[in-house]
PDB file of C-alpha atoms in Angstrom:
ATOM      1  CA  MET A   1      -0.059   0.049   0.014  1.00 76.00           C
ATOM      2  CA  ALA A   2       1.288   3.491  -0.885  1.00 88.00           C
ATOM      3  CA  ALA A   3       2.443   5.650   2.064  1.00 95.00           C
ATOM      4  CA  THR A   4       0.411   8.790   2.505  1.00 97.00           C
ATOM      5  CA  VAL A   5       2.110  12.226   2.647  1.00 98.00           C
ATOM      6  CA  LEU A   6       0.228  15.287   3.903  1.00 98.00           C
ATOM      7  CA  VAL A   7       1.271  18.494   2.161  1.00 98.00           C
ATOM      8  CA  VAL A   8       0.537  21.690   4.195  1.00 98.00           C
ATOM      9  CA  ASP A   9       1.011  24.871   2.214  1.00 97.00           C
ATOM     10  CA  ASP A  10      -1.165  27.951   1.638  1.00 96.00           C
ATOM     11  CA  SER A  11      -0.036  27.922  -2.015  1.00 95.00           C
ATOM     12  CA  ARG A  12      -2.281  25.712  -4.180  1.00 93.00           C
ATOM     13  CA  ALA A  13       0.457  25.728  -6.894  1.00 93.00           C
ATOM     14  CA  ILE A  14       3.001  24.361  -4.483  1.00 95.00           C
ATOM     15  CA  ARG A  15       0.613  21.745  -3.133  1.00 96.00           C
ATOM     16  CA  GLN A  16       0.013  20.656  -6.716  1.00 93.00           C
ATOM     17  CA  GLN A  17       3.706  20.670  -7.593  1.00 93.00           C
ATOM     18  CA  VAL A  18       4.615  18.541  -4.484  1.00 96.00           C
ATOM     19  CA  GLY A  19       1.556  16.383  -4.956  1.00 95.00           C
ATOM     20  CA  ASP A  20       2.374  15.688  -8.617  1.00 93.00           C
ATOM     21  CA  ALA A  21       6.018  14.868  -7.842  1.00 94.00           C
ATOM     22  CA  LEU A  22       5.168  12.416  -4.952  1.00 96.00           C
ATOM     23  CA  ALA A  23       2.207  10.843  -6.698  1.00 95.00           C
ATOM     24  CA  THR A  24       4.431  10.066  -9.636  1.00 94.00           C
ATOM     25  CA  ALA A  25       6.876   8.430  -7.180  1.00 95.00           C
ATOM     26  CA  GLY A  26       4.121   6.217  -5.939  1.00 95.00           C
ATOM     27  CA  TYR A  27       2.858   8.100  -2.779  1.00 97.00           C
ATOM     28  CA  SER A  28      -0.690   8.908  -1.861  1.00 97.00           C
ATOM     29  CA  ILE A  29      -1.320  12.606  -1.130  1.00 97.00           C
ATOM     30  CA  LEU A  30      -3.473  14.608   1.258  1.00 98.00           C
ATOM     31  CA  GLU A  31      -3.449  18.425   1.248  1.00 98.00           C
ATOM     32  CA  ALA A  32      -4.085  21.207   3.935  1.00 98.00           C
ATOM     33  CA  GLU A  33      -4.013  24.929   3.458  1.00 97.00           C
ATOM     34  CA  ASP A  34      -2.597  25.979   6.788  1.00 97.00           C
ATOM     35  CA  GLY A  35      -1.423  24.681  10.170  1.00 97.00           C
ATOM     36  CA  VAL A  36      -4.927  24.446  11.646  1.00 98.00           C
ATOM     37  CA  GLN A  37      -6.226  22.357   8.707  1.00 98.00           C
ATOM     38  CA  GLY A  38      -3.081  20.308   8.828  1.00 98.00           C
ATOM     39  CA  LEU A  39      -3.560  19.324  12.493  1.00 98.00           C
ATOM     40  CA  LEU A  40      -7.220  18.505  11.610  1.00 97.00           C
ATOM     41  CA  ARG A  41      -6.158  16.263   8.703  1.00 97.00           C
ATOM     42  CA  ILE A  42      -3.614  14.405  11.037  1.00 97.00           C
ATOM     43  CA  SER A  43      -6.345  13.862  13.618  1.00 96.00           C
ATOM     44  CA  GLU A  44      -8.728  12.524  11.008  1.00 95.00           C
ATOM     45  CA  GLN A  45      -6.221  10.310   9.134  1.00 94.00           C
ATOM     46  CA  PRO A  46      -4.038   8.036  11.340  1.00 90.00           C
ATOM     47  CA  ASP A  47      -2.332   6.433   8.442  1.00 94.00           C
ATOM     48  CA  ILE A  48      -0.323   9.566   7.372  1.00 97.00           C
ATOM     49  CA  ALA A  49       3.398   8.512   7.060  1.00 97.00           C
ATOM     50  CA  MET A  50       4.939  11.946   6.787  1.00 97.00           C
ATOM     51  CA  VAL A  51       4.148  15.721   6.665  1.00 98.00           C
ATOM     52  CA  ILE A  52       5.633  18.267   4.371  1.00 98.00           C
ATOM     53  CA  CYS A  53       4.928  21.706   5.783  1.00 98.00           C
ATOM     54  CA  ASP A  54       5.461  25.335   4.726  1.00 97.00           C
ATOM     55  CA  ILE A  55       6.327  28.013   7.354  1.00 96.00           C
ATOM     56  CA  ASN A  56       4.610  31.316   6.425  1.00 94.00           C
ATOM     57  CA  MET A  57       0.858  30.460   6.359  1.00 95.00           C
ATOM     58  CA  PRO A  58      -2.298  32.193   7.604  1.00 94.00           C
ATOM     59  CA  HIS A  59      -4.080  31.149  10.815  1.00 95.00           C
ATOM     60  CA  MET A  60      -1.237  28.950  12.060  1.00 96.00           C
ATOM     61  CA  ASN A  61       2.244  28.955  10.681  1.00 96.00           C
ATOM     62  CA  GLY A  62       4.369  25.799  10.058  1.00 97.00           C
ATOM     63  CA  LEU A  63       6.541  26.176  13.166  1.00 97.00           C
ATOM     64  CA  GLU A  64       3.478  26.578  15.377  1.00 97.00           C
ATOM     65  CA  MET A  65       1.971  23.520  13.832  1.00 98.00           C
ATOM     66  CA  LEU A  66       5.158  21.544  14.296  1.00 98.00           C
ATOM     67  CA  ALA A  67       5.338  22.437  17.903  1.00 97.00           C
ATOM     68  CA  LYS A  68       1.624  21.477  18.554  1.00 97.00           C
ATOM     69  CA  LEU A  69       2.029  18.274  16.631  1.00 97.00           C
ATOM     70  CA  LYS A  70       5.163  17.200  18.563  1.00 97.00           C
ATOM     71  CA  ALA A  71       3.552  18.074  21.931  1.00 96.00           C
ATOM     72  CA  ASP A  72       0.873  15.452  21.253  1.00 95.00           C
ATOM     73  CA  PRO A  73       2.355  12.102  22.227  1.00 94.00           C
ATOM     74  CA  SER A  74       0.188  10.227  19.805  1.00 94.00           C
ATOM     75  CA  ASN A  75       1.741  12.217  16.867  1.00 94.00           C
ATOM     76  CA  ALA A  76       5.231  12.879  18.258  1.00 94.00           C
ATOM     77  CA  ALA A  77       6.815  10.221  16.008  1.00 95.00           C
ATOM     78  CA  LEU A  78       5.276  11.478  12.793  1.00 97.00           C
ATOM     79  CA  PRO A  79       8.074  12.852  10.582  1.00 97.00           C
ATOM     80  CA  VAL A  80       7.857  16.420   9.338  1.00 98.00           C
ATOM     81  CA  LEU A  81       9.937  18.049   6.515  1.00 98.00           C
ATOM     82  CA  MET A  82       9.834  21.885   6.252  1.00 98.00           C
ATOM     83  CA  LEU A  83       9.516  23.270   2.707  1.00 97.00           C
ATOM     84  CA  THR A  84       9.691  27.042   2.704  1.00 96.00           C
ATOM     85  CA  THR A  85      11.175  30.184   1.213  1.00 95.00           C
ATOM     86  CA  GLU A  86      12.670  30.887   4.668  1.00 94.00           C
ATOM     87  CA  GLY A  87      16.384  30.026   5.085  1.00 94.00           C
ATOM     88  CA  LYS A  88      17.436  31.620   8.273  1.00 94.00           C
ATOM     89  CA  ALA A  89      19.767  29.476  10.379  1.00 94.00           C
ATOM     90  CA  ASP A  90      17.981  30.159  13.610  1.00 94.00           C
ATOM     91  CA  LEU A  91      14.589  29.163  12.161  1.00 95.00           C
ATOM     92  CA  ILE A  92      16.164  26.001  10.887  1.00 96.00           C
ATOM     93  CA  GLN A  93      17.637  25.272  14.339  1.00 96.00           C
ATOM     94  CA  GLN A  94      14.206  25.964  15.885  1.00 96.00           C
ATOM     95  CA  ALA A  95      12.618  23.389  13.664  1.00 97.00           C
ATOM     96  CA  LYS A  96      15.368  20.913  14.419  1.00 97.00           C
ATOM     97  CA  ARG A  97      14.817  21.370  18.221  1.00 97.00           C
ATOM     98  CA  SER A  98      11.073  21.065  17.735  1.00 96.00           C
ATOM     99  CA  GLY A  99      11.517  17.644  16.083  1.00 96.00           C
ATOM    100  CA  ALA A 100      11.480  18.274  12.336  1.00 97.00           C
ATOM    101  CA  LYS A 101      13.354  15.810  10.242  1.00 97.00           C
ATOM    102  CA  GLY A 102      14.645  18.296   7.560  1.00 96.00           C
ATOM    103  CA  TRP A 103      14.294  21.528   5.767  1.00 97.00           C
ATOM    104  CA  ILE A 104      14.260  22.498   2.096  1.00 96.00           C
ATOM    105  CA  VAL A 105      14.448  26.118   0.890  1.00 95.00           C
ATOM    106  CA  LYS A 106      12.147  26.690  -2.024  1.00 93.00           C
ATOM    107  CA  PRO A 107      12.290  26.267  -4.962  1.00 90.00           C
ATOM    108  CA  PHE A 108      12.853  22.524  -4.720  1.00 91.00           C
ATOM    109  CA  LYS A 109      14.052  20.013  -7.171  1.00 91.00           C
ATOM    110  CA  VAL A 110      11.644  17.128  -7.724  1.00 92.00           C
ATOM    111  CA  ASP A 111      14.382  14.408  -7.518  1.00 94.00           C
ATOM    112  CA  GLN A 112      15.786  15.978  -4.338  1.00 94.00           C
ATOM    113  CA  LEU A 113      12.363  16.048  -2.658  1.00 96.00           C
ATOM    114  CA  VAL A 114      11.461  12.551  -3.597  1.00 96.00           C
ATOM    115  CA  ALA A 115      14.807  11.259  -2.386  1.00 95.00           C
ATOM    116  CA  ALA A 116      14.252  13.057   0.958  1.00 96.00           C
ATOM    117  CA  VAL A 117      10.714  11.617   1.302  1.00 97.00           C
ATOM    118  CA  ARG A 118      12.070   8.146   0.588  1.00 96.00           C
ATOM    119  CA  LYS A 119      14.728   8.471   3.222  1.00 95.00           C
ATOM    120  CA  ILE A 120      12.439   9.786   5.852  1.00 94.00           C
ATOM    121  CA  VAL A 121       9.530   7.482   5.186  1.00 93.00           C
ATOM    122  CA  GLY A 122      11.841   4.548   4.604  1.00 85.00           C
ATOM    123  CA  ARG A 123       9.841   3.245   1.474  1.00 70.00           C
TER     124      ARG A 123
ATOM    125  CA  MET B   1       6.750  71.307   4.978  1.00 56.00           C
ATOM    126  CA  ASN B   2       9.211  68.722   5.996  1.00 67.00           C
ATOM    127  CA  GLU B   3      11.128  66.896   3.207  1.00 72.00           C
ATOM    128  CA  PRO B   4      10.135  63.178   3.033  1.00 74.00           C
ATOM    129  CA  ILE B   5      12.701  60.727   4.476  1.00 78.00           C
ATOM    130  CA  VAL B   6      14.322  58.684   1.759  1.00 83.00           C
ATOM    131  CA  LEU B   7      17.177  56.150   1.778  1.00 88.00           C
ATOM    132  CA  GLU B   8      20.678  57.538   1.303  1.00 90.00           C
ATOM    133  CA  PRO B   9      21.646  57.208  -2.346  1.00 91.00           C
ATOM    134  CA  ALA B  10      24.379  54.588  -1.513  1.00 93.00           C
ATOM    135  CA  GLN B  11      21.802  52.622   0.495  1.00 92.00           C
ATOM    136  CA  ALA B  12      19.250  52.809  -2.205  1.00 93.00           C
ATOM    137  CA  ALA B  13      21.912  51.575  -4.657  1.00 94.00           C
ATOM    138  CA  ILE B  14      22.470  48.545  -2.477  1.00 95.00           C
ATOM    139  CA  VAL B  15      18.806  47.868  -2.296  1.00 95.00           C
ATOM    140  CA  ARG B  16      18.537  48.088  -6.119  1.00 95.00           C
ATOM    141  CA  SER B  17      21.523  45.860  -6.665  1.00 96.00           C
ATOM    142  CA  LEU B  18      20.399  43.159  -4.291  1.00 97.00           C
ATOM    143  CA  THR B  19      16.823  43.316  -5.629  1.00 97.00           C
ATOM    144  CA  THR B  20      18.035  43.110  -9.259  1.00 97.00           C
ATOM    145  CA  ASP B  21      20.246  40.057  -8.431  1.00 96.00           C
ATOM    146  CA  ALA B  22      17.420  38.348  -6.587  1.00 96.00           C
ATOM    147  CA  CYS B  23      15.049  38.996  -9.533  1.00 96.00           C
ATOM    148  CA  GLN B  24      17.459  37.662 -12.048  1.00 95.00           C
ATOM    149  CA  ASP B  25      17.961  34.526  -9.953  1.00 94.00           C
ATOM    150  CA  MET B  26      14.282  34.029  -9.353  1.00 94.00           C
ATOM    151  CA  PHE B  27      13.010  34.747 -12.783  1.00 94.00           C
ATOM    152  CA  GLN B  28      15.417  32.357 -14.564  1.00 91.00           C
ATOM    153  CA  THR B  29      13.719  29.535 -12.740  1.00 89.00           C
ATOM    154  CA  LEU B  30      10.482  30.462 -14.703  1.00 88.00           C
ATOM    155  CA  GLY B  31      11.963  28.800 -17.823  1.00 81.00           C
ATOM    156  CA  SER B  32      13.072  31.577 -20.307  1.00 86.00           C
ATOM    157  CA  PRO B  33      15.994  34.054 -20.667  1.00 90.00           C
ATOM    158  CA  VAL B  34      15.714  37.004 -18.404  1.00 93.00           C
ATOM    159  CA  VAL B  35      16.677  40.588 -19.528  1.00 93.00           C
ATOM    160  CA  LEU B  36      16.785  43.730 -17.287  1.00 95.00           C
ATOM    161  CA  LEU B  37      15.130  46.618 -19.049  1.00 93.00           C
ATOM    162  CA  GLU B  38      16.510  50.162 -18.737  1.00 86.00           C
ATOM    163  CA  LYS B  39      13.099  51.793 -18.161  1.00 77.00           C
ATOM    164  CA  PRO B  40      10.232  50.352 -16.101  1.00 68.00           C
ATOM    165  CA  GLY B  41       6.618  50.997 -16.855  1.00 62.00           C
ATOM    166  CA  GLY B  42       4.489  51.084 -19.908  1.00 59.00           C
ATOM    167  CA  LEU B  43       3.555  47.401 -19.632  1.00 69.00           C
ATOM    168  CA  ALA B  44      -0.125  46.396 -19.796  1.00 77.00           C
ATOM    169  CA  HIS B  45      -0.161  43.845 -17.132  1.00 88.00           C
ATOM    170  CA  ASP B  46      -3.275  42.179 -15.790  1.00 90.00           C
ATOM    171  CA  ILE B  47      -2.146  40.220 -12.625  1.00 95.00           C
ATOM    172  CA  ALA B  48      -0.293  41.814  -9.741  1.00 94.00           C
ATOM    173  CA  ALA B  49       0.922  40.142  -6.450  1.00 96.00           C
ATOM    174  CA  PHE B  50       1.852  41.881  -3.256  1.00 95.00           C
ATOM    175  CA  ILE B  51       3.678  40.833  -0.108  1.00 97.00           C
ATOM    176  CA  GLY B  52       4.703  42.829   2.949  1.00 97.00           C
ATOM    177  CA  PHE B  53       7.500  42.536   5.364  1.00 97.00           C
ATOM    178  CA  THR B  54       8.384  43.934   8.785  1.00 96.00           C
ATOM    179  CA  GLY B  55      11.102  43.797  11.395  1.00 92.00           C
ATOM    180  CA  SER B  56      14.522  45.520  11.030  1.00 88.00           C
ATOM    181  CA  ALA B  57      13.291  46.608   7.603  1.00 89.00           C
ATOM    182  CA  ARG B  58       9.630  47.325   6.698  1.00 92.00           C
ATOM    183  CA  GLY B  59       8.060  47.546   3.394  1.00 94.00           C
ATOM    184  CA  MET B  60       6.334  45.873   0.457  1.00 95.00           C
ATOM    185  CA  LEU B  61       7.029  44.065  -2.696  1.00 96.00           C
ATOM    186  CA  MET B  62       4.852  44.123  -5.675  1.00 94.00           C
ATOM    187  CA  ILE B  63       5.165  42.202  -8.995  1.00 95.00           C
ATOM    188  CA  SER B  64       2.970  42.491 -12.024  1.00 93.00           C
ATOM    189  CA  SER B  65       2.849  40.656 -15.292  1.00 94.00           C
ATOM    190  CA  SER B  66       0.577  39.141 -17.853  1.00 93.00           C
ATOM    191  CA  THR B  67      -1.734  36.152 -17.413  1.00 94.00           C
ATOM    192  CA  GLU B  68       0.342  34.499 -20.075  1.00 93.00           C
ATOM    193  CA  LEU B  69       3.614  34.617 -18.118  1.00 94.00           C
ATOM    194  CA  PHE B  70       1.976  32.984 -15.017  1.00 95.00           C
ATOM    195  CA  ARG B  71       0.231  30.470 -17.176  1.00 94.00           C
ATOM    196  CA  SER B  72       3.361  29.417 -19.091  1.00 92.00           C
ATOM    197  CA  SER B  73       5.393  29.096 -15.916  1.00 93.00           C
ATOM    198  CA  TYR B  74       2.829  27.374 -13.822  1.00 93.00           C
ATOM    199  CA  PRO B  75       4.505  24.402 -12.144  1.00 88.00           C
ATOM    200  CA  SER B  76       2.306  21.448 -13.187  1.00 80.00           C
ATOM    201  CA  GLN B  77       3.761  18.139 -14.065  1.00 75.00           C
ATOM    202  CA  THR B  78       0.465  16.757 -15.341  1.00 77.00           C
ATOM    203  CA  GLY B  79      -0.123  19.322 -18.053  1.00 77.00           C
ATOM    204  CA  THR B  80      -3.455  20.286 -16.658  1.00 82.00           C
ATOM    205  CA  PRO B  81      -4.232  23.878 -17.600  1.00 89.00           C
ATOM    206  CA  PRO B  82      -4.276  26.138 -14.449  1.00 92.00           C
ATOM    207  CA  SER B  83      -7.506  27.976 -13.624  1.00 93.00           C
ATOM    208  CA  VAL B  84      -7.617  31.766 -13.161  1.00 92.00           C
ATOM    209  CA  VAL B  85      -7.577  31.064  -9.298  1.00 92.00           C
ATOM    210  CA  ASP B  86      -4.430  28.928  -9.898  1.00 93.00           C
ATOM    211  CA  LEU B  87      -2.817  31.744 -11.699  1.00 95.00           C
ATOM    212  CA  PHE B  88      -3.513  34.208  -8.888  1.00 94.00           C
ATOM    213  CA  ASP B  89      -2.096  31.681  -6.467  1.00 95.00           C
ATOM    214  CA  TRP B  90       1.085  31.177  -8.552  1.00 96.00           C
ATOM    215  CA  ALA B  91       1.637  34.909  -8.828  1.00 97.00           C
ATOM    216  CA  ALA B  92       1.436  35.199  -5.057  1.00 97.00           C
ATOM    217  CA  GLU B  93       3.981  32.301  -4.684  1.00 96.00           C
ATOM    218  CA  VAL B  94       6.338  33.893  -7.218  1.00 96.00           C
ATOM    219  CA  ALA B  95       6.171  37.146  -5.054  1.00 97.00           C
ATOM    220  CA  ASN B  96       6.715  34.988  -2.012  1.00 96.00           C
ATOM    221  CA  GLN B  97       9.716  33.215  -3.443  1.00 96.00           C
ATOM    222  CA  LEU B  98      11.234  36.465  -4.832  1.00 97.00           C
ATOM    223  CA  LEU B  99      10.972  38.086  -1.465  1.00 97.00           C
ATOM    224  CA  GLY B 100      12.640  35.076   0.165  1.00 96.00           C
ATOM    225  CA  ARG B 101      15.586  35.617  -2.112  1.00 96.00           C
ATOM    226  CA  ILE B 102      15.728  39.358  -1.387  1.00 97.00           C
ATOM    227  CA  LYS B 103      15.535  38.569   2.306  1.00 96.00           C
ATOM    228  CA  ARG B 104      18.539  36.190   2.053  1.00 96.00           C
ATOM    229  CA  ARG B 105      20.562  38.850   0.400  1.00 96.00           C
ATOM    230  CA  PHE B 106      19.532  41.406   3.001  1.00 96.00           C
ATOM    231  CA  CYS B 107      20.544  38.844   5.678  1.00 96.00           C
ATOM    232  CA  GLU B 108      23.945  38.687   4.074  1.00 95.00           C
ATOM    233  CA  ARG B 109      24.190  42.355   4.959  1.00 95.00           C
ATOM    234  CA  GLY B 110      22.929  41.924   8.369  1.00 95.00           C
ATOM    235  CA  LEU B 111      19.322  42.974   7.956  1.00 94.00           C
ATOM    236  CA  ASP B 112      16.517  40.634   8.682  1.00 93.00           C
ATOM    237  CA  PHE B 113      12.707  40.900   8.284  1.00 94.00           C
ATOM    238  CA  ASP B 114       9.552  38.811   8.697  1.00 94.00           C
ATOM    239  CA  VAL B 115       7.454  38.169   5.605  1.00 95.00           C
ATOM    240  CA  SER B 116       3.670  38.336   5.515  1.00 95.00           C
ATOM    241  CA  VAL B 117       1.208  36.048   3.544  1.00 94.00           C
ATOM    242  CA  PRO B 118       1.108  37.232  -0.244  1.00 95.00           C
ATOM    243  CA  THR B 119      -1.948  38.098  -2.183  1.00 95.00           C
ATOM    244  CA  ALA B 120      -2.767  38.677  -5.811  1.00 95.00           C
ATOM    245  CA  VAL B 121      -5.248  40.766  -7.765  1.00 93.00           C
ATOM    246  CA  ARG B 122      -6.420  41.141 -11.335  1.00 90.00           C
ATOM    247  CA  GLY B 123      -6.885  44.464 -13.102  1.00 84.00           C
ATOM    248  CA  ARG B 124      -5.839  46.526 -16.072  1.00 81.00           C
ATOM    249  CA  ASP B 125      -2.566  48.341 -16.819  1.00 76.00           C
ATOM    250  CA  LEU B 126      -0.941  47.166 -13.590  1.00 78.00           C
ATOM    251  CA  GLY B 127       2.622  47.474 -14.947  1.00 69.00           C
ATOM    252  CA  GLY B 128       4.383  49.517 -12.326  1.00 59.00           C
ATOM    253  CA  ARG B 129       3.308  52.358 -10.151  1.00 57.00           C
ATOM    254  CA  SER B 130       3.144  55.750 -11.876  1.00 55.00           C
ATOM    255  CA  PRO B 131       4.486  58.049 -10.741  1.00 56.00           C
ATOM    256  CA  ALA B 132       6.956  55.947  -8.823  1.00 63.00           C
ATOM    257  CA  ARG B 133       7.015  56.675  -5.116  1.00 67.00           C
ATOM    258  CA  ASP B 134      10.156  58.388  -3.771  1.00 68.00           C
ATOM    259  CA  GLY B 135      12.726  55.880  -2.805  1.00 73.00           C
ATOM    260  CA  ALA B 136      10.991  52.841  -4.241  1.00 86.00           C
ATOM    261  CA  CYS B 137      13.149  50.409  -6.290  1.00 91.00           C
ATOM    262  CA  ASN B 138      11.261  50.012  -9.613  1.00 91.00           C
ATOM    263  CA  LEU B 139      12.649  47.412 -12.078  1.00 93.00           C
ATOM    264  CA  ALA B 140      11.360  45.789 -15.248  1.00 92.00           C
ATOM    265  CA  PHE B 141      12.477  42.575 -16.992  1.00 94.00           C
ATOM    266  CA  THR B 142      11.548  40.461 -19.920  1.00 93.00           C
ATOM    267  CA  ILE B 143      11.202  36.733 -19.363  1.00 93.00           C
ATOM    268  CA  GLY B 144      11.134  35.281 -22.880  1.00 91.00           C
ATOM    269  CA  ASP B 145       8.627  37.443 -24.690  1.00 89.00           C
ATOM    270  CA  GLN B 146       6.709  38.549 -21.538  1.00 91.00           C
ATOM    271  CA  GLY B 147       7.425  41.556 -19.347  1.00 91.00           C
ATOM    272  CA  ILE B 148       7.349  41.699 -15.628  1.00 94.00           C
ATOM    273  CA  CYS B 149       7.594  44.706 -13.182  1.00 93.00           C
ATOM    274  CA  VAL B 150       8.923  44.685  -9.761  1.00 94.00           C
ATOM    275  CA  CYS B 151       8.565  47.333  -7.098  1.00 93.00           C
ATOM    276  CA  LEU B 152      10.270  47.093  -3.753  1.00 95.00           C
ATOM    277  CA  GLU B 153       9.322  49.830  -1.243  1.00 93.00           C
ATOM    278  CA  VAL B 154      11.403  49.986   1.939  1.00 93.00           C
ATOM    279  CA  ALA B 155      10.332  52.407   4.669  1.00 90.00           C
ATOM    280  CA  PRO B 156      13.487  54.370   5.444  1.00 86.00           C
ATOM    281  CA  PRO B 157      14.452  54.983   9.110  1.00 86.00           C
ATOM    282  CA  ASP B 158      14.968  58.575  10.225  1.00 85.00           C
ATOM    283  CA  ASN B 159      18.682  58.523   9.346  1.00 87.00           C
ATOM    284  CA  GLY B 160      18.020  57.134   5.923  1.00 86.00           C
ATOM    285  CA  ARG B 161      20.221  54.059   6.385  1.00 90.00           C
ATOM    286  CA  ILE B 162      18.953  50.560   6.746  1.00 92.00           C
ATOM    287  CA  PHE B 163      22.285  48.649   6.276  1.00 92.00           C
ATOM    288  CA  LYS B 164      24.996  49.015   8.915  1.00 89.00           C
ATOM    289  CA  ASP B 165      28.603  49.225   7.902  1.00 86.00           C
ATOM    290  CA  PRO B 166      30.173  47.022   8.769  1.00 88.00           C
ATOM    291  CA  ALA B 167      27.386  44.476   9.234  1.00 89.00           C
ATOM    292  CA  GLU B 168      27.365  40.998  10.742  1.00 93.00           C
ATOM    293  CA  PRO B 169      25.875  38.574   8.296  1.00 95.00           C
ATOM    294  CA  ILE B 170      22.814  36.565   9.422  1.00 95.00           C
ATOM    295  CA  GLY B 171      23.152  32.858   8.604  1.00 94.00           C
ATOM    296  CA  CYS B 172      20.888  31.473   5.910  1.00 94.00           C
ATOM    297  CA  ALA B 173      20.454  28.437   3.827  1.00 93.00           C
ATOM    298  CA  ILE B 174      20.334  29.111   0.012  1.00 91.00           C
ATOM    299  CA  GLU B 175      17.474  28.420  -2.339  1.00 91.00           C
ATOM    300  CA  GLY B 176      17.230  24.743  -3.155  1.00 89.00           C
ATOM    301  CA  GLU B 177      19.301  23.660  -0.177  1.00 90.00           C
ATOM    302  CA  LEU B 178      18.219  20.423   1.648  1.00 93.00           C
ATOM    303  CA  VAL B 179      19.126  20.000   5.259  1.00 91.00           C
ATOM    304  CA  LEU B 180      18.313  16.676   6.883  1.00 93.00           C
ATOM    305  CA  PHE B 181      18.487  16.394  10.706  1.00 92.00           C
TER     306      PHE B 181
END
């Protein structure tokens, strides 16, 4: 069965770009438009294998979502990869301390993204 | 009446240089050769995207171009034609990614800011602000056979200087960089 990846980004174009790349690589895709919707999807779909998450989003940004996700023991092991235009070292360190698995600065290369997802999900 | 505060000419030149470099870097990812035009304006654009920033520097970035540019550069692997809503969304994302590049270049000069959520609108004759606001950095490029205008407005502090000299660079990852923990 295909592993399911949740893509959280307020840009529909980016969700589509990431979704197309990972669907072609054999993954199932779920989408959310912001951190609030992302946490809702995770609570509704226990079989999500990984989350790819933007930072600058309305309602709840990606770092807030990451912190809330990791504070919930039932989701603490769910791997999260940040995908954002932000590249500041202190934000990357903050994400690492909060439990993220990695960070990509947009724009991403499809091969690079798929390889990172394979490494993190393990399939 | 008090004179409006503007950036010092040397500081404005740095802003222009960094913005031009960021634009050329960003726009070449849209798939066609990029050329900086000598004079901005006069381009009948119908989509504009805006994004604000605040922090050590405050201001706003606006880009405008044609529907055709955003349609032809839309990142779809499936070949499905983008809807008008998709094109607005993509224009906003291009502004977001461009400001990310400008931010990294500002950080190299010790200046940081926080970025807002972008938005896009449709209209007529959106090619650049006329007359240009004092101190705004107005640029125009062609990407293939389409034009794109960029306006970066930075609110100047009272002393007209946003960059310190010397400045301590703020560490940043570059575009496309992957860091696994």
